[in-house]
Structure formats: structure tokens, C-alpha cells
Amino acid sequence: MRKRIVAGNWKMNNDLAETEVLLQELKKQVIPEKVSVLVAPSFTNLQHAFESLRDHPIAVAAQTMHQSDHGAFTGEVSAAMLKSVGVKTVILGHSERRAYFDEDNALLAEKVTTALRHEMTVIFCIGETLQERKQGHHVEVVTAQLEEGLFHISENHWQHIVLAYEPVWAIGTGETASPEQAQEMHKEIRNIVASSYSESIADKVSILYGGSVKPENAKEIFGQPDVDGGLIGGASLNARSFMEIVSAFL
Ligand code: PEP
């Protein structure tokens, strides 16, 4: 059985006090044993979140990191810095990083290599824009994102990889892929992994869906055979909505 994962990407929201309020609310909730739950606060709140969640099953992830170990990269944060405050998981390739910070597949390949060298788990995001989908290029785009950004890794690194399929047209727009569209792409992604690596690796990797997941649609999306959880943006900023999504697996 593949790992079921729900991760909340808080993006550039919540200062320290707001982070603490949300963490306290989350800590009151019962986390189902069969679901791994993560939250990704901003850099400034990672250490606080890690400490606050020390004896709690919710884990803390970072939203990005730099590909170098150290150096003159003003404003950036390295894998070692993340690990030094307890963070062992990093989201890489989020569409907002790709679109607003020019993170292309080649750069992401470097970040993946660095994260794995530091024994971090990577939630690797892929997904097509609306235009690419309308032109019927979605499979091609996602294949290139995987091949150029991720498929340089060795077979034994796959145990540290989680994939997140996030159609850009569904992120923060209120527009969700239908459960059938999500299943179709997740199956396709699994096939792409199988043909470049093996059926066994493809079968084991968790593939999360992201894009306007809410308590109202989570059950149907998570009910698809190749959907192993979700990467949640907006709805993860509210403890009750987030936990309803987490509980959609029950
Ligand atoms: C995301 O940012 O990864 C995301 C899926 O956002 P939202 O749930 O708000 O669409």
C-alpha cells in the first residue's frame, strides 16, 4: 500500500503569531494514523513550527531551497540550514517558483540532487498551464518536467521522492481537475515513471494531487486509485478545512 500524504503549503502567509495560532488549532485535531501530514510554513517560521510540533505526528516541510550548500546567494536558504532547524522535507518545482522565480527543469534537477545528497525527502511538483492543456500538450509537458528535472536520480533515491501533480490552471483558481482528469494524469505519470525506471518504483511512489482541493471535493479526488493524497494551498490555512481534507481518506 502506498503512503497516503496530505501536505499544506502555506505559501507567503502567516507571521509568527499567526503560525502559532494555526499550529495550536491543528494540534487539537486527531491525525488519522494512516495519513502522513505535513505543513510548509515560510522560512522564518520553520524552526518555531518544528519545535511546536516536536511530539506531534504532523511534520514540517520547506517550500523551496537553494541548490548550493553555501555562498554568496543573498536571501537564499540551503538544505543544511533547513536540516539544522529540523526540516527534512522540501517542496521543489512548485508552479509559483517555476513561474515567478524562473525555476526551470535544469535548475530543479540541481536542487533535487542537493536535497537528496542531504538525505531530504522531496515533494516534486509537476503540472501544465491552461494553454498547454488546451493545446493538448499536458502529457508532453509533464513528461519533460519529470525527465529533465527528476529522472537523473538513481533507483534507490525514489524512496525519498513524492510527486505532486498540480495543473497550474487549478491552483488557487477554485477550478479543480475532475476526479477523472486527476486519475488519468496520475496513471499517466505512473506509466512514465515505470517506463524510465520500473513498475515496482512506479507502484510505490506516492502521487499527490494539488489544485483547489477543498473538504467538498477531497473525498472524490482521493478516491481515485492513483491519487495518494494532496498538496493543499488555500484550504490548508484553516485548521478545520485542512483536517477535513486529511480525513477524506477515512
Ligand atoms: C498549491 O499551491 O500547491 C495549491 C494546490 O494551492 P490551492 O490548493 O490553493 O489551489
PDB file of C-alpha atoms and ligand atoms in Angstrom:
ATOM      1  CA  MET A   1       0.000   0.000   0.000  1.00  0.00           C
ATOM      2  CA  ARG A   2       1.401   3.406  -0.972  1.00  0.00           C
ATOM      3  CA  LYS A   3       1.919   6.083   1.646  1.00  0.00           C
ATOM      4  CA  ARG A   4      -1.024   8.488   1.898  1.00  0.00           C
ATOM      5  CA  ILE A   5       0.154  12.034   2.333  1.00  0.00           C
ATOM      6  CA  VAL A   6      -1.531  15.386   2.771  1.00  0.00           C
ATOM      7  CA  ALA A   7       0.745  18.432   2.791  1.00  0.00           C
ATOM      8  CA  GLY A   8      -0.304  22.015   3.447  1.00  0.00           C
ATOM      9  CA  ASN A   9       1.608  24.648   1.508  1.00  0.00           C
ATOM     10  CA  TRP A  10       1.130  27.861   3.476  1.00  0.00           C
ATOM     11  CA  LYS A  11       2.982  29.930   0.860  1.00  0.00           C
ATOM     12  CA  MET A  12       3.804  33.513   1.961  1.00  0.00           C
ATOM     13  CA  ASN A  13       1.084  33.594   4.606  1.00  0.00           C
ATOM     14  CA  ASN A  14       1.136  33.769   8.412  1.00  0.00           C
ATOM     15  CA  ASP A  15       3.596  35.679  10.558  1.00  0.00           C
ATOM     16  CA  LEU A  16       4.975  34.056  13.708  1.00  0.00           C
ATOM     17  CA  ALA A  17       1.902  34.737  15.862  1.00  0.00           C
ATOM     18  CA  GLU A  18      -0.483  33.551  13.147  1.00  0.00           C
ATOM     19  CA  THR A  19       1.656  30.466  12.598  1.00  0.00           C
ATOM     20  CA  GLU A  20       1.399  29.619  16.280  1.00  0.00           C
ATOM     21  CA  VAL A  21      -2.396  30.057  16.259  1.00  0.00           C
ATOM     22  CA  LEU A  22      -2.767  27.730  13.277  1.00  0.00           C
ATOM     23  CA  LEU A  23      -0.385  25.175  14.796  1.00  0.00           C
ATOM     24  CA  GLN A  24      -2.330  25.194  18.067  1.00  0.00           C
ATOM     25  CA  GLU A  25      -5.562  24.618  16.168  1.00  0.00           C
ATOM     26  CA  LEU A  26      -4.002  21.783  14.193  1.00  0.00           C
ATOM     27  CA  LYS A  27      -2.616  20.197  17.350  1.00  0.00           C
ATOM     28  CA  LYS A  28      -6.134  19.893  18.763  1.00  0.00           C
ATOM     29  CA  GLN A  29      -7.142  17.657  15.850  1.00  0.00           C
ATOM     30  CA  VAL A  30      -6.751  13.906  15.726  1.00  0.00           C
ATOM     31  CA  ILE A  31      -4.423  12.871  12.918  1.00  0.00           C
ATOM     32  CA  PRO A  32      -5.505   9.597  11.328  1.00  0.00           C
ATOM     33  CA  GLU A  33      -2.687   7.066  11.688  1.00  0.00           C
ATOM     34  CA  LYS A  34      -2.753   6.006   8.067  1.00  0.00           C
ATOM     35  CA  VAL A  35      -2.118   9.516   6.700  1.00  0.00           C
ATOM     36  CA  SER A  36       1.221  11.368   6.816  1.00  0.00           C
ATOM     37  CA  VAL A  37       0.503  15.040   7.342  1.00  0.00           C
ATOM     38  CA  LEU A  38       2.945  17.884   6.677  1.00  0.00           C
ATOM     39  CA  VAL A  39       2.755  21.654   6.805  1.00  0.00           C
ATOM     40  CA  ALA A  40       5.077  24.016   4.956  1.00  0.00           C
ATOM     41  CA  PRO A  41       5.284  27.428   6.661  1.00  0.00           C
ATOM     42  CA  SER A  42       7.551  30.200   5.406  1.00  0.00           C
ATOM     43  CA  PHE A  43      11.296  30.067   6.170  1.00  0.00           C
ATOM     44  CA  THR A  44      11.067  32.412   9.162  1.00  0.00           C
ATOM     45  CA  ASN A  45       8.580  30.140  10.913  1.00  0.00           C
ATOM     46  CA  LEU A  46      10.101  26.737  10.209  1.00  0.00           C
ATOM     47  CA  GLN A  47      12.084  26.437  13.412  1.00  0.00           C
ATOM     48  CA  HIS A  48       9.139  27.515  15.518  1.00  0.00           C
ATOM     49  CA  ALA A  49       6.838  25.075  13.719  1.00  0.00           C
ATOM     50  CA  PHE A  50       9.303  22.230  14.132  1.00  0.00           C
ATOM     51  CA  GLU A  51       9.636  22.889  17.858  1.00  0.00           C
ATOM     52  CA  SER A  52       5.929  23.363  18.367  1.00  0.00           C
ATOM     53  CA  LEU A  53       5.227  20.044  16.577  1.00  0.00           C
ATOM     54  CA  ARG A  54       8.096  18.131  18.197  1.00  0.00           C
ATOM     55  CA  ASP A  55       5.910  15.459  19.866  1.00  0.00           C
ATOM     56  CA  HIS A  56       3.196  15.582  17.258  1.00  0.00           C
ATOM     57  CA  PRO A  57       2.716  13.461  14.122  1.00  0.00           C
ATOM     58  CA  ILE A  58       2.496  16.497  11.808  1.00  0.00           C
ATOM     59  CA  ALA A  59       5.855  17.044  10.069  1.00  0.00           C
ATOM     60  CA  VAL A  60       7.305  20.294   8.771  1.00  0.00           C
ATOM     61  CA  ALA A  61       8.432  20.916   5.192  1.00  0.00           C
ATOM     62  CA  ALA A  62      10.089  23.852   3.444  1.00  0.00           C
ATOM     63  CA  GLN A  63       8.588  25.462   0.354  1.00  0.00           C
ATOM     64  CA  THR A  64      11.875  25.617  -1.569  1.00  0.00           C
ATOM     65  CA  MET A  65      15.641  25.711  -1.020  1.00  0.00           C
ATOM     66  CA  HIS A  66      18.776  26.746  -2.866  1.00  0.00           C
ATOM     67  CA  GLN A  67      20.815  24.278  -4.889  1.00  0.00           C
ATOM     68  CA  SER A  68      24.174  25.334  -3.374  1.00  0.00           C
ATOM     69  CA  ASP A  69      25.385  24.341   0.055  1.00  0.00           C
ATOM     70  CA  HIS A  70      26.520  27.855   0.993  1.00  0.00           C
ATOM     71  CA  GLY A  71      27.926  31.022  -0.514  1.00  0.00           C
ATOM     72  CA  ALA A  72      27.106  34.487  -1.777  1.00  0.00           C
ATOM     73  CA  PHE A  73      23.440  33.940  -2.604  1.00  0.00           C
ATOM     74  CA  THR A  74      21.717  36.778  -0.785  1.00  0.00           C
ATOM     75  CA  GLY A  75      18.306  35.868   0.508  1.00  0.00           C
ATOM     76  CA  GLU A  76      18.606  32.143  -0.085  1.00  0.00           C
ATOM     77  CA  VAL A  77      18.398  29.180   2.284  1.00  0.00           C
ATOM     78  CA  SER A  78      20.372  25.936   1.978  1.00  0.00           C
ATOM     79  CA  ALA A  79      19.488  22.316   2.655  1.00  0.00           C
ATOM     80  CA  ALA A  80      21.875  22.221   5.625  1.00  0.00           C
ATOM     81  CA  MET A  81      20.150  25.286   7.131  1.00  0.00           C
ATOM     82  CA  LEU A  82      16.770  23.585   6.778  1.00  0.00           C
ATOM     83  CA  LYS A  83      18.055  20.402   8.353  1.00  0.00           C
ATOM     84  CA  SER A  84      19.618  22.346  11.213  1.00  0.00           C
ATOM     85  CA  VAL A  85      16.135  23.506  12.253  1.00  0.00           C
ATOM     86  CA  GLY A  86      14.639  20.024  11.925  1.00  0.00           C
ATOM     87  CA  VAL A  87      13.237  20.189   8.394  1.00  0.00           C
ATOM     88  CA  LYS A  88      13.736  17.010   6.378  1.00  0.00           C
ATOM     89  CA  THR A  89      11.273  17.555   3.540  1.00  0.00           C
ATOM     90  CA  VAL A  90      11.272  20.185   0.821  1.00  0.00           C
ATOM     91  CA  ILE A  91       8.762  21.082  -1.888  1.00  0.00           C
ATOM     92  CA  LEU A  92      10.568  21.633  -5.190  1.00  0.00           C
ATOM     93  CA  GLY A  93       9.203  22.775  -8.536  1.00  0.00           C
ATOM     94  CA  HIS A  94       6.018  24.414  -7.301  1.00  0.00           C
ATOM     95  CA  SER A  95       4.417  26.196 -10.260  1.00  0.00           C
ATOM     96  CA  GLU A  96       4.744  29.559  -8.473  1.00  0.00           C
ATOM     97  CA  ARG A  97       8.503  29.004  -8.161  1.00  0.00           C
ATOM     98  CA  ARG A  98       8.635  27.981 -11.820  1.00  0.00           C
ATOM     99  CA  ALA A  99       6.564  30.969 -12.989  1.00  0.00           C
ATOM    100  CA  TYR A 100       7.709  33.850 -10.722  1.00  0.00           C
ATOM    101  CA  PHE A 101      11.264  32.809  -9.857  1.00  0.00           C
ATOM    102  CA  ASP A 102      12.317  31.330 -13.193  1.00  0.00           C
ATOM    103  CA  GLU A 103      12.930  27.872 -11.806  1.00  0.00           C
ATOM    104  CA  ASP A 104      13.302  25.704 -14.894  1.00  0.00           C
ATOM    105  CA  ASN A 105      13.768  21.962 -15.151  1.00  0.00           C
ATOM    106  CA  ALA A 106      17.580  22.200 -15.250  1.00  0.00           C
ATOM    107  CA  LEU A 107      17.722  24.282 -12.078  1.00  0.00           C
ATOM    108  CA  LEU A 108      15.245  21.978 -10.384  1.00  0.00           C
ATOM    109  CA  ALA A 109      17.416  18.990 -11.286  1.00  0.00           C
ATOM    110  CA  GLU A 110      20.265  20.651  -9.352  1.00  0.00           C
ATOM    111  CA  LYS A 111      18.006  21.348  -6.380  1.00  0.00           C
ATOM    112  CA  VAL A 112      16.795  17.741  -6.370  1.00  0.00           C
ATOM    113  CA  THR A 113      20.389  16.473  -6.396  1.00  0.00           C
ATOM    114  CA  THR A 114      21.321  18.725  -3.480  1.00  0.00           C
ATOM    115  CA  ALA A 115      18.253  17.811  -1.438  1.00  0.00           C
ATOM    116  CA  LEU A 116      18.879  14.083  -1.929  1.00  0.00           C
ATOM    117  CA  ARG A 117      22.566  14.470  -1.075  1.00  0.00           C
ATOM    118  CA  HIS A 118      21.377  15.939   2.223  1.00  0.00           C
ATOM    119  CA  GLU A 119      19.042  12.965   2.649  1.00  0.00           C
ATOM    120  CA  MET A 120      15.936  15.090   2.450  1.00  0.00           C
ATOM    121  CA  THR A 121      12.594  13.964   1.071  1.00  0.00           C
ATOM    122  CA  VAL A 122      11.499  15.902  -1.996  1.00  0.00           C
ATOM    123  CA  ILE A 123       7.904  16.679  -2.921  1.00  0.00           C
ATOM    124  CA  PHE A 124       8.457  17.283  -6.626  1.00  0.00           C
ATOM    125  CA  CYS A 125       5.709  19.307  -8.326  1.00  0.00           C
ATOM    126  CA  ILE A 126       4.752  18.992 -11.963  1.00  0.00           C
ATOM    127  CA  GLY A 127       1.815  20.277 -13.976  1.00  0.00           C
ATOM    128  CA  GLU A 128       0.749  22.029 -17.131  1.00  0.00           C
ATOM    129  CA  THR A 129      -0.668  25.500 -17.727  1.00  0.00           C
ATOM    130  CA  LEU A 130      -4.162  26.093 -19.088  1.00  0.00           C
ATOM    131  CA  GLN A 131      -2.770  26.900 -22.510  1.00  0.00           C
ATOM    132  CA  GLU A 132      -0.723  23.720 -22.574  1.00  0.00           C
ATOM    133  CA  ARG A 133      -3.781  21.693 -21.622  1.00  0.00           C
ATOM    134  CA  LYS A 134      -5.956  23.414 -24.225  1.00  0.00           C
ATOM    135  CA  GLN A 135      -3.346  22.624 -26.861  1.00  0.00           C
ATOM    136  CA  GLY A 136      -3.348  19.002 -25.740  1.00  0.00           C
ATOM    137  CA  HIS A 137       0.287  19.152 -24.595  1.00  0.00           C
ATOM    138  CA  HIS A 138      -0.233  18.293 -20.928  1.00  0.00           C
ATOM    139  CA  VAL A 139       1.320  14.823 -21.025  1.00  0.00           C
ATOM    140  CA  GLU A 140       4.275  16.093 -23.036  1.00  0.00           C
ATOM    141  CA  VAL A 141       4.892  18.973 -20.580  1.00  0.00           C
ATOM    142  CA  VAL A 142       4.714  16.770 -17.517  1.00  0.00           C
ATOM    143  CA  THR A 143       6.966  14.173 -19.167  1.00  0.00           C
ATOM    144  CA  ALA A 144       9.607  16.845 -19.855  1.00  0.00           C
ATOM    145  CA  GLN A 145       9.343  18.166 -16.279  1.00  0.00           C
ATOM    146  CA  LEU A 146       9.975  14.667 -14.969  1.00  0.00           C
ATOM    147  CA  GLU A 147      12.680  13.702 -17.441  1.00  0.00           C
ATOM    148  CA  GLU A 148      14.635  16.953 -17.178  1.00  0.00           C
ATOM    149  CA  GLY A 149      14.074  17.766 -13.514  1.00  0.00           C
ATOM    150  CA  LEU A 150      13.975  14.407 -11.787  1.00  0.00           C
ATOM    151  CA  PHE A 151      14.931  11.420 -13.867  1.00  0.00           C
ATOM    152  CA  HIS A 152      18.664  11.826 -13.283  1.00  0.00           C
ATOM    153  CA  ILE A 153      18.219  10.298  -9.833  1.00  0.00           C
ATOM    154  CA  SER A 154      19.168   6.701  -9.132  1.00  0.00           C
ATOM    155  CA  GLU A 155      16.656   3.978  -8.362  1.00  0.00           C
ATOM    156  CA  ASN A 156      17.382   3.929  -4.649  1.00  0.00           C
ATOM    157  CA  HIS A 157      16.609   7.652  -4.362  1.00  0.00           C
ATOM    158  CA  TRP A 158      12.971   7.072  -5.232  1.00  0.00           C
ATOM    159  CA  GLN A 159      12.215   6.156  -1.635  1.00  0.00           C
ATOM    160  CA  HIS A 160      12.791   9.872  -0.865  1.00  0.00           C
ATOM    161  CA  ILE A 161      10.550  11.188  -3.650  1.00  0.00           C
ATOM    162  CA  VAL A 162       6.894  12.161  -3.551  1.00  0.00           C
ATOM    163  CA  LEU A 163       5.316  13.515  -6.732  1.00  0.00           C
ATOM    164  CA  ALA A 164       2.661  16.220  -6.770  1.00  0.00           C
ATOM    165  CA  TYR A 165       0.613  16.691  -9.928  1.00  0.00           C
ATOM    166  CA  GLU A 166      -0.675  20.238  -9.839  1.00  0.00           C
ATOM    167  CA  PRO A 167      -2.323  21.534 -13.013  1.00  0.00           C
ATOM    168  CA  VAL A 168      -1.420  25.235 -12.945  1.00  0.00           C
ATOM    169  CA  TRP A 169      -4.928  26.181 -14.086  1.00  0.00           C
ATOM    170  CA  ALA A 170      -6.332  24.644 -10.904  1.00  0.00           C
ATOM    171  CA  ILE A 171      -4.003  26.298  -8.363  1.00  0.00           C
ATOM    172  CA  GLY A 172      -5.718  28.972  -6.314  1.00  0.00           C
ATOM    173  CA  THR A 173      -8.348  29.413  -9.023  1.00  0.00           C
ATOM    174  CA  GLY A 174     -11.203  27.484  -7.464  1.00  0.00           C
ATOM    175  CA  GLU A 175     -11.135  25.346 -10.603  1.00  0.00           C
ATOM    176  CA  THR A 176     -10.342  21.708  -9.816  1.00  0.00           C
ATOM    177  CA  ALA A 177      -9.403  18.942 -12.193  1.00  0.00           C
ATOM    178  CA  SER A 178     -12.279  16.479 -12.266  1.00  0.00           C
ATOM    179  CA  PRO A 179     -11.557  13.245 -10.404  1.00  0.00           C
ATOM    180  CA  GLU A 180     -11.351  11.562 -13.833  1.00  0.00           C
ATOM    181  CA  GLN A 181      -8.835  14.134 -15.148  1.00  0.00           C
ATOM    182  CA  ALA A 182      -6.736  13.728 -11.986  1.00  0.00           C
ATOM    183  CA  GLN A 183      -6.825   9.918 -12.238  1.00  0.00           C
ATOM    184  CA  GLU A 184      -5.938   9.996 -15.928  1.00  0.00           C
ATOM    185  CA  MET A 185      -2.861  12.165 -15.311  1.00  0.00           C
ATOM    186  CA  HIS A 186      -1.764  10.300 -12.193  1.00  0.00           C
ATOM    187  CA  LYS A 187      -1.940   6.995 -14.106  1.00  0.00           C
ATOM    188  CA  GLU A 188      -0.017   8.582 -16.973  1.00  0.00           C
ATOM    189  CA  ILE A 189       2.662   9.850 -14.551  1.00  0.00           C
ATOM    190  CA  ARG A 190       2.964   6.385 -13.010  1.00  0.00           C
ATOM    191  CA  ASN A 191       3.408   4.930 -16.510  1.00  0.00           C
ATOM    192  CA  ILE A 192       6.117   7.494 -17.297  1.00  0.00           C
ATOM    193  CA  VAL A 193       7.995   6.524 -14.114  1.00  0.00           C
ATOM    194  CA  ALA A 194       7.541   2.828 -14.934  1.00  0.00           C
ATOM    195  CA  SER A 195       8.955   3.184 -18.425  1.00  0.00           C
ATOM    196  CA  SER A 196      12.022   5.159 -17.277  1.00  0.00           C
ATOM    197  CA  TYR A 197      12.627   3.146 -14.085  1.00  0.00           C
ATOM    198  CA  SER A 198      10.469   0.144 -13.211  1.00  0.00           C
ATOM    199  CA  GLU A 199       6.914  -0.960 -12.468  1.00  0.00           C
ATOM    200  CA  SER A 200       7.919  -1.539  -8.882  1.00  0.00           C
ATOM    201  CA  ILE A 201       9.209   2.034  -8.382  1.00  0.00           C
ATOM    202  CA  ALA A 202       6.152   3.454 -10.150  1.00  0.00           C
ATOM    203  CA  ASP A 203       3.894   1.382  -7.982  1.00  0.00           C
ATOM    204  CA  LYS A 204       5.499   2.577  -4.751  1.00  0.00           C
ATOM    205  CA  VAL A 205       5.769   6.324  -5.374  1.00  0.00           C
ATOM    206  CA  SER A 206       3.019   8.442  -3.808  1.00  0.00           C
ATOM    207  CA  ILE A 207       1.484  10.915  -6.245  1.00  0.00           C
ATOM    208  CA  LEU A 208      -0.399  13.798  -4.656  1.00  0.00           C
ATOM    209  CA  TYR A 209      -2.947  15.958  -6.433  1.00  0.00           C
ATOM    210  CA  GLY A 210      -2.903  19.717  -5.924  1.00  0.00           C
ATOM    211  CA  GLY A 211      -5.213  22.416  -7.211  1.00  0.00           C
ATOM    212  CA  SER A 212      -8.155  23.886  -5.291  1.00  0.00           C
ATOM    213  CA  VAL A 213      -8.690  20.796  -3.134  1.00  0.00           C
ATOM    214  CA  LYS A 214     -11.333  21.531  -0.514  1.00  0.00           C
ATOM    215  CA  PRO A 215     -13.278  19.493   2.031  1.00  0.00           C
ATOM    216  CA  GLU A 216     -16.124  19.283  -0.514  1.00  0.00           C
ATOM    217  CA  ASN A 217     -14.111  17.656  -3.289  1.00  0.00           C
ATOM    218  CA  ALA A 218     -11.310  15.846  -1.428  1.00  0.00           C
ATOM    219  CA  LYS A 219     -13.119  12.545  -0.961  1.00  0.00           C
ATOM    220  CA  GLU A 220     -13.850  12.094  -4.643  1.00  0.00           C
ATOM    221  CA  ILE A 221     -10.338  13.087  -5.724  1.00  0.00           C
ATOM    222  CA  PHE A 222      -8.594  10.962  -3.068  1.00  0.00           C
ATOM    223  CA  GLY A 223     -10.897   8.084  -4.002  1.00  0.00           C
ATOM    224  CA  GLN A 224      -9.137   7.688  -7.361  1.00  0.00           C
ATOM    225  CA  PRO A 225      -6.835   4.650  -7.455  1.00  0.00           C
ATOM    226  CA  ASP A 226      -3.687   6.551  -8.450  1.00  0.00           C
ATOM    227  CA  VAL A 227      -4.230   9.590  -6.212  1.00  0.00           C
ATOM    228  CA  ASP A 228      -2.337   9.086  -2.956  1.00  0.00           C
ATOM    229  CA  GLY A 229      -3.088  12.379  -1.267  1.00  0.00           C
ATOM    230  CA  GLY A 230      -2.958  16.097  -1.788  1.00  0.00           C
ATOM    231  CA  LEU A 231      -0.821  19.197  -1.767  1.00  0.00           C
ATOM    232  CA  ILE A 232      -3.150  21.809  -0.381  1.00  0.00           C
ATOM    233  CA  GLY A 233      -2.734  25.574  -0.656  1.00  0.00           C
ATOM    234  CA  GLY A 234      -5.601  27.870   0.362  1.00  0.00           C
ATOM    235  CA  ALA A 235      -7.579  25.298   2.337  1.00  0.00           C
ATOM    236  CA  SER A 236      -4.525  24.429   4.466  1.00  0.00           C
ATOM    237  CA  LEU A 237      -4.638  27.873   6.097  1.00  0.00           C
ATOM    238  CA  ASN A 238      -7.721  26.878   8.020  1.00  0.00           C
ATOM    239  CA  ALA A 239      -7.214  24.030  10.525  1.00  0.00           C
ATOM    240  CA  ARG A 240     -10.745  22.690  10.203  1.00  0.00           C
ATOM    241  CA  SER A 241     -10.751  22.626   6.375  1.00  0.00           C
ATOM    242  CA  PHE A 242      -7.291  21.105   6.307  1.00  0.00           C
ATOM    243  CA  MET A 243      -8.220  18.354   8.742  1.00  0.00           C
ATOM    244  CA  GLU A 244     -11.437  17.628   6.865  1.00  0.00           C
ATOM    245  CA  ILE A 245      -9.280  17.100   3.771  1.00  0.00           C
ATOM    246  CA  VAL A 246      -6.886  14.881   5.729  1.00  0.00           C
ATOM    247  CA  SER A 247      -9.878  12.886   6.959  1.00  0.00           C
ATOM    248  CA  ALA A 248     -11.263  12.451   3.455  1.00  0.00           C
ATOM    249  CA  PHE A 249      -9.307   9.193   3.293  1.00  0.00           C
ATOM    250  CA  LEU A 250     -11.346   7.627   6.113  1.00  0.00           C
TER     251      LEU A 250
HETATM  252  C1  PEP B   1      -0.702  24.794  -4.155  1.00  0.00           C
HETATM  253  O1  PEP B   1      -0.289  25.922  -4.024  1.00  0.00           O
HETATM  254  O2  PEP B   1       0.094  23.839  -4.188  1.00  0.00           O
HETATM  255  C2  PEP B   1      -2.155  24.604  -4.274  1.00  0.00           C
HETATM  256  C3  PEP B   1      -2.591  23.443  -4.662  1.00  0.00           C
HETATM  257  O3  PEP B   1      -2.935  25.689  -3.979  1.00  0.00           O
HETATM  258  P1  PEP B   1      -4.547  25.697  -3.860  1.00  0.00           P
HETATM  259  O4  PEP B   1      -4.936  24.486  -3.043  1.00  0.00           O
HETATM  260  O5  PEP B   1      -4.874  26.975  -3.181  1.00  0.00           O
HETATM  261  O6  PEP B   1      -5.071  25.612  -5.256  1.00  0.00           O
END
